[in-house]
């Protein structure tokens, strides 16, 4: 078996790829029309917060899951850790720099990508250490790398959207509930790969709503310019087809 250092490098690279793919789609669609510097700043903070969250969840939640030793104390640890993260996300999205530009949804997205990426790194490392190499392991690693960053990004983006709608503490409660469901579903799917069939569809449904959340972070003047750009691209595409 490869050394832990090599396994850590593999887990880190795969997690970074998952974070990069999570940026594509929603964020690239509105590129240049939201507060990009703040979004990148949130990526940095997300790595720090995600490292702490990943370490705590690895010790108090993931290891009990993998060793089939989940007890009441582990469940209470799950709730407490997720509550701390939900409040931490809320505090980050309440920063003056974020509120001034109304970029809570986009900042939440990048923050979630980084946190989810760190979670996937810890999880992939444990999987490489415990499970034998095979098709099932490769599939689970790919699923974790793609799912965790994007799922956390959706949760935190929705949190930011709730803050824009003046539903601040409701957003914290909803984020807490979604984090508990998310981490449980993620760990259960790793142990029972067939569970991905039930874990992935909610992600796809939330993905459709995410454009509305990110759109709320685009300033009104920028929205008009963006609509004109999309209209010009649409007309140019029609002319090319003709």
CSV table of C-alpha atoms in Angstrom, one decimal:
chain,number,residue,atom,x,y,z
A,1,UNK,CA,0.0,0.0,0.0
A,2,UNK,CA,1.3,3.5,-0.8
A,3,UNK,CA,2.5,5.7,2.0
A,4,UNK,CA,0.2,8.2,3.7
A,5,UNK,CA,2.1,11.1,2.1
A,6,UNK,CA,1.4,9.8,-1.4
A,7,UNK,CA,-2.3,9.1,-0.5
A,8,UNK,CA,-2.6,12.6,0.8
A,9,UNK,CA,-1.2,14.1,-2.4
A,10,UNK,CA,-3.7,12.0,-4.4
A,11,UNK,CA,-6.6,13.0,-2.2
A,12,UNK,CA,-5.6,16.7,-2.4
A,13,UNK,CA,-5.3,16.7,-6.2
A,14,UNK,CA,-8.6,15.0,-6.7
A,15,UNK,CA,-10.3,17.4,-4.3
A,16,UNK,CA,-8.8,20.4,-6.1
A,17,UNK,CA,-10.1,19.1,-9.4
A,18,UNK,CA,-13.6,18.8,-7.9
A,19,UNK,CA,-13.4,22.4,-6.6
A,20,UNK,CA,-12.3,23.6,-10.0
A,21,UNK,CA,-15.2,21.8,-11.7
A,22,UNK,CA,-17.6,23.2,-9.1
A,23,UNK,CA,-16.6,26.7,-10.3
A,24,UNK,CA,-17.8,26.0,-13.8
A,25,UNK,CA,-21.4,26.5,-14.8
A,26,UNK,CA,-23.1,28.9,-12.4
A,27,UNK,CA,-20.1,31.1,-11.6
A,28,UNK,CA,-18.7,31.2,-15.1
A,29,UNK,CA,-22.1,32.1,-16.5
A,30,UNK,CA,-22.1,35.4,-14.6
A,31,UNK,CA,-18.3,36.0,-14.8
A,32,UNK,CA,-17.4,39.7,-14.7
A,33,UNK,CA,-20.8,40.7,-13.3
A,34,UNK,CA,-20.3,40.0,-9.6
A,35,UNK,CA,-17.7,40.8,-6.9
A,36,UNK,CA,-14.9,38.4,-8.0
A,37,UNK,CA,-12.2,39.7,-5.6
A,38,UNK,CA,-14.5,39.0,-2.6
A,39,UNK,CA,-15.4,35.6,-4.1
A,40,UNK,CA,-11.7,34.7,-4.2
A,41,UNK,CA,-11.2,35.9,-0.7
A,42,UNK,CA,-14.0,33.6,0.4
A,43,UNK,CA,-12.2,30.8,-1.3
A,44,UNK,CA,-9.2,31.4,0.9
A,45,UNK,CA,-11.3,31.6,4.1
A,46,UNK,CA,-13.2,28.5,3.0
A,47,UNK,CA,-10.0,26.5,2.8
A,48,UNK,CA,-9.1,27.5,6.4
A,49,UNK,CA,-12.6,26.9,7.7
A,50,UNK,CA,-13.0,23.7,5.7
A,51,UNK,CA,-9.7,22.4,7.0
A,52,UNK,CA,-10.9,22.8,10.6
A,53,UNK,CA,-14.3,21.5,9.8
A,54,UNK,CA,-12.8,18.6,7.9
A,55,UNK,CA,-10.5,17.6,10.7
A,56,UNK,CA,-13.3,17.7,13.3
A,57,UNK,CA,-15.8,15.8,11.2
A,58,UNK,CA,-13.1,13.3,10.3
A,59,UNK,CA,-12.4,12.5,14.0
A,60,UNK,CA,-15.8,12.8,15.5
A,61,UNK,CA,-18.0,11.7,12.6
A,62,UNK,CA,-16.2,10.0,9.7
A,63,UNK,CA,-14.1,7.5,11.8
A,64,UNK,CA,-17.2,6.4,13.8
A,65,UNK,CA,-19.1,6.0,10.5
A,66,UNK,CA,-16.4,3.8,8.9
A,67,UNK,CA,-15.9,1.8,12.1
A,68,UNK,CA,-19.6,1.3,12.6
A,69,UNK,CA,-19.4,2.8,16.1
A,70,UNK,CA,-21.9,5.7,15.7
A,71,UNK,CA,-23.5,6.4,19.1
A,72,UNK,CA,-25.6,9.1,20.7
A,73,UNK,CA,-22.4,11.1,21.5
A,74,UNK,CA,-21.4,10.9,17.8
A,75,UNK,CA,-24.8,12.2,16.7
A,76,UNK,CA,-24.6,15.1,19.2
A,77,UNK,CA,-21.1,15.9,17.9
A,78,UNK,CA,-22.5,16.0,14.4
A,79,UNK,CA,-25.2,18.5,15.3
A,80,UNK,CA,-22.7,20.7,17.3
A,81,UNK,CA,-20.1,20.7,14.6
A,82,UNK,CA,-22.6,21.5,11.8
A,83,UNK,CA,-24.1,24.3,14.0
A,84,UNK,CA,-20.7,25.9,14.5
A,85,UNK,CA,-20.1,25.7,10.8
A,86,UNK,CA,-23.5,27.3,10.0
A,87,UNK,CA,-22.9,30.2,12.4
A,88,UNK,CA,-19.3,30.6,11.0
A,89,UNK,CA,-20.7,30.8,7.5
A,90,UNK,CA,-23.2,33.4,8.6
A,91,UNK,CA,-20.5,35.5,10.2
A,92,UNK,CA,-18.4,35.3,7.1
A,93,UNK,CA,-21.3,36.4,4.9
A,94,UNK,CA,-22.1,39.3,7.3
A,95,UNK,CA,-18.7,41.0,6.7
A,96,UNK,CA,-19.0,44.6,5.5
A,97,UNK,CA,-17.1,43.8,2.3
A,98,UNK,CA,-19.8,41.2,1.4
A,99,UNK,CA,-22.8,43.2,2.5
A,100,UNK,CA,-21.7,46.4,0.7
A,101,UNK,CA,-21.7,44.7,-2.7
A,102,UNK,CA,-24.7,42.4,-2.0
A,103,UNK,CA,-22.6,39.4,-3.0
A,104,UNK,CA,-23.7,37.0,-0.3
A,105,UNK,CA,-24.9,34.3,-2.8
A,106,UNK,CA,-21.7,34.3,-4.9
A,107,UNK,CA,-19.5,34.6,-1.8
A,108,UNK,CA,-21.4,31.7,-0.3
A,109,UNK,CA,-20.8,29.6,-3.4
A,110,UNK,CA,-17.0,30.0,-3.4
A,111,UNK,CA,-16.9,29.5,0.4
A,112,UNK,CA,-18.9,26.3,0.0
A,113,UNK,CA,-16.7,25.1,-2.8
A,114,UNK,CA,-13.6,25.4,-0.6
A,115,UNK,CA,-15.2,23.8,2.5
A,116,UNK,CA,-16.7,21.0,0.4
A,117,UNK,CA,-13.3,20.4,-1.2
A,118,UNK,CA,-11.6,20.0,2.1
A,119,UNK,CA,-14.3,17.6,3.3
A,120,UNK,CA,-13.8,15.6,0.1
A,121,UNK,CA,-10.0,15.6,0.7
A,122,UNK,CA,-10.3,14.1,4.2
A,123,UNK,CA,-12.9,11.6,3.0
A,124,UNK,CA,-11.0,10.5,-0.1
A,125,UNK,CA,-7.8,10.0,2.1
A,126,UNK,CA,-9.7,7.7,4.5
A,127,UNK,CA,-11.2,5.8,1.6
A,128,UNK,CA,-7.7,5.2,0.1
A,129,UNK,CA,-6.4,4.1,3.4
A,130,UNK,CA,-9.2,1.6,4.2
A,131,UNK,CA,-10.8,0.3,1.0
A,132,UNK,CA,-9.1,-2.0,-1.6
A,133,UNK,CA,-8.4,-0.5,-5.0
A,134,UNK,CA,-11.1,-1.3,-7.5
A,135,UNK,CA,-13.8,0.0,-9.7
A,136,UNK,CA,-16.1,0.7,-6.7
A,137,UNK,CA,-13.4,2.7,-4.9
A,138,UNK,CA,-12.7,4.8,-8.1
A,139,UNK,CA,-16.4,5.5,-8.6
A,140,UNK,CA,-16.8,6.6,-5.0
A,141,UNK,CA,-13.8,8.9,-5.1
A,142,UNK,CA,-15.0,10.5,-8.3
A,143,UNK,CA,-18.5,10.9,-6.9
A,144,UNK,CA,-17.2,12.5,-3.6
A,145,UNK,CA,-14.9,14.8,-5.5
A,146,UNK,CA,-17.7,16.1,-7.7
A,147,UNK,CA,-20.5,16.0,-5.1
A,148,UNK,CA,-19.1,17.5,-1.9
A,149,UNK,CA,-17.8,20.8,-3.2
A,150,UNK,CA,-20.8,21.5,-5.3
A,151,UNK,CA,-23.3,20.4,-2.6
A,152,UNK,CA,-21.7,22.6,0.0
A,153,UNK,CA,-21.6,25.5,-2.5
A,154,UNK,CA,-25.3,25.1,-3.1
A,155,UNK,CA,-26.1,25.1,0.6
A,156,UNK,CA,-23.9,28.2,1.3
A,157,UNK,CA,-25.2,30.0,-1.8
A,158,UNK,CA,-28.8,29.4,-0.6
A,159,UNK,CA,-27.7,30.8,2.8
A,160,UNK,CA,-26.4,33.9,1.2
A,161,UNK,CA,-29.6,34.3,-0.8
A,162,UNK,CA,-31.6,34.0,2.4
A,163,UNK,CA,-29.6,36.8,3.9
A,164,UNK,CA,-30.4,39.0,0.9
A,165,UNK,CA,-34.1,38.2,1.5
A,166,UNK,CA,-33.7,39.4,5.1
A,167,UNK,CA,-34.1,35.8,6.5
A,168,UNK,CA,-30.9,35.8,8.4
A,169,UNK,CA,-31.3,33.4,11.3
A,170,UNK,CA,-33.8,31.3,9.3
A,171,UNK,CA,-30.9,30.9,6.9
A,172,UNK,CA,-28.7,29.6,9.8
A,173,UNK,CA,-31.3,27.0,10.8
A,174,UNK,CA,-31.8,25.9,7.2
A,175,UNK,CA,-28.0,25.6,6.7
A,176,UNK,CA,-27.7,23.6,9.9
A,177,UNK,CA,-30.4,21.1,8.7
A,178,UNK,CA,-28.9,20.8,5.2
A,179,UNK,CA,-25.4,20.3,6.6
A,180,UNK,CA,-26.6,17.5,8.9
A,181,UNK,CA,-28.4,15.8,6.0
A,182,UNK,CA,-25.5,16.4,3.6
A,183,UNK,CA,-22.7,15.0,5.7
A,184,UNK,CA,-24.9,12.0,6.7
A,185,UNK,CA,-25.8,11.3,3.0
A,186,UNK,CA,-22.2,11.7,1.9
A,187,UNK,CA,-20.8,9.3,4.5
A,188,UNK,CA,-23.6,6.8,4.0
A,189,UNK,CA,-23.1,6.8,0.2
A,190,UNK,CA,-19.4,6.1,0.7
A,191,UNK,CA,-20.2,3.0,2.8
A,192,UNK,CA,-23.1,2.0,0.6
A,193,UNK,CA,-22.4,3.2,-3.0
A,194,UNK,CA,-25.9,2.3,-4.2
A,195,UNK,CA,-27.1,5.3,-2.1
A,196,UNK,CA,-25.6,7.7,-4.7
A,197,UNK,CA,-28.8,7.0,-6.6
A,198,UNK,CA,-30.7,8.8,-3.9
A,199,UNK,CA,-28.1,11.4,-3.0
A,200,UNK,CA,-27.4,12.9,-6.5
A,201,UNK,CA,-31.0,13.8,-7.6
A,202,UNK,CA,-31.5,16.5,-4.9
A,203,UNK,CA,-28.3,18.1,-6.0
A,204,UNK,CA,-29.5,18.3,-9.6
A,205,UNK,CA,-32.8,19.8,-8.5
A,206,UNK,CA,-31.0,22.4,-6.3
A,207,UNK,CA,-28.7,23.2,-9.2
A,208,UNK,CA,-31.7,24.5,-11.3
A,209,UNK,CA,-32.5,27.0,-8.5
A,210,UNK,CA,-29.0,28.2,-8.0
A,211,UNK,CA,-29.1,30.5,-11.0
A,212,UNK,CA,-31.9,32.5,-9.3
A,213,UNK,CA,-29.8,32.8,-6.1
A,214,UNK,CA,-26.7,33.9,-8.0
A,215,UNK,CA,-28.7,36.3,-10.2
A,216,UNK,CA,-29.8,38.1,-7.0
A,217,UNK,CA,-26.1,39.0,-6.3
A,218,UNK,CA,-25.7,40.7,-9.7
A,219,UNK,CA,-26.3,44.5,-9.5
A,220,UNK,CA,-29.2,45.9,-11.5
A,221,UNK,CA,-27.1,47.9,-14.0
A,222,UNK,CA,-25.0,44.8,-14.6
A,223,UNK,CA,-28.1,42.7,-15.2
A,224,UNK,CA,-29.2,44.9,-18.1
A,225,UNK,CA,-25.7,44.7,-19.7
A,226,UNK,CA,-25.7,40.9,-19.1
A,227,UNK,CA,-29.1,40.5,-20.8
A,228,UNK,CA,-27.9,42.5,-23.8
A,229,UNK,CA,-24.8,40.3,-24.0
A,230,UNK,CA,-26.9,37.1,-23.9
A,231,UNK,CA,-29.3,38.5,-26.5
A,232,UNK,CA,-26.4,39.4,-28.8
A,233,UNK,CA,-24.9,36.0,-28.4
A,234,UNK,CA,-28.2,34.4,-29.2
A,235,UNK,CA,-28.7,36.4,-32.4
A,236,UNK,CA,-25.1,35.7,-33.5
A,237,UNK,CA,-25.7,32.0,-32.9
A,238,UNK,CA,-28.9,32.1,-35.0
A,239,UNK,CA,-27.1,33.9,-37.8
A,240,UNK,CA,-24.3,31.2,-37.8
A,241,UNK,CA,-26.9,28.4,-38.0
A,242,UNK,CA,-28.5,30.1,-41.0
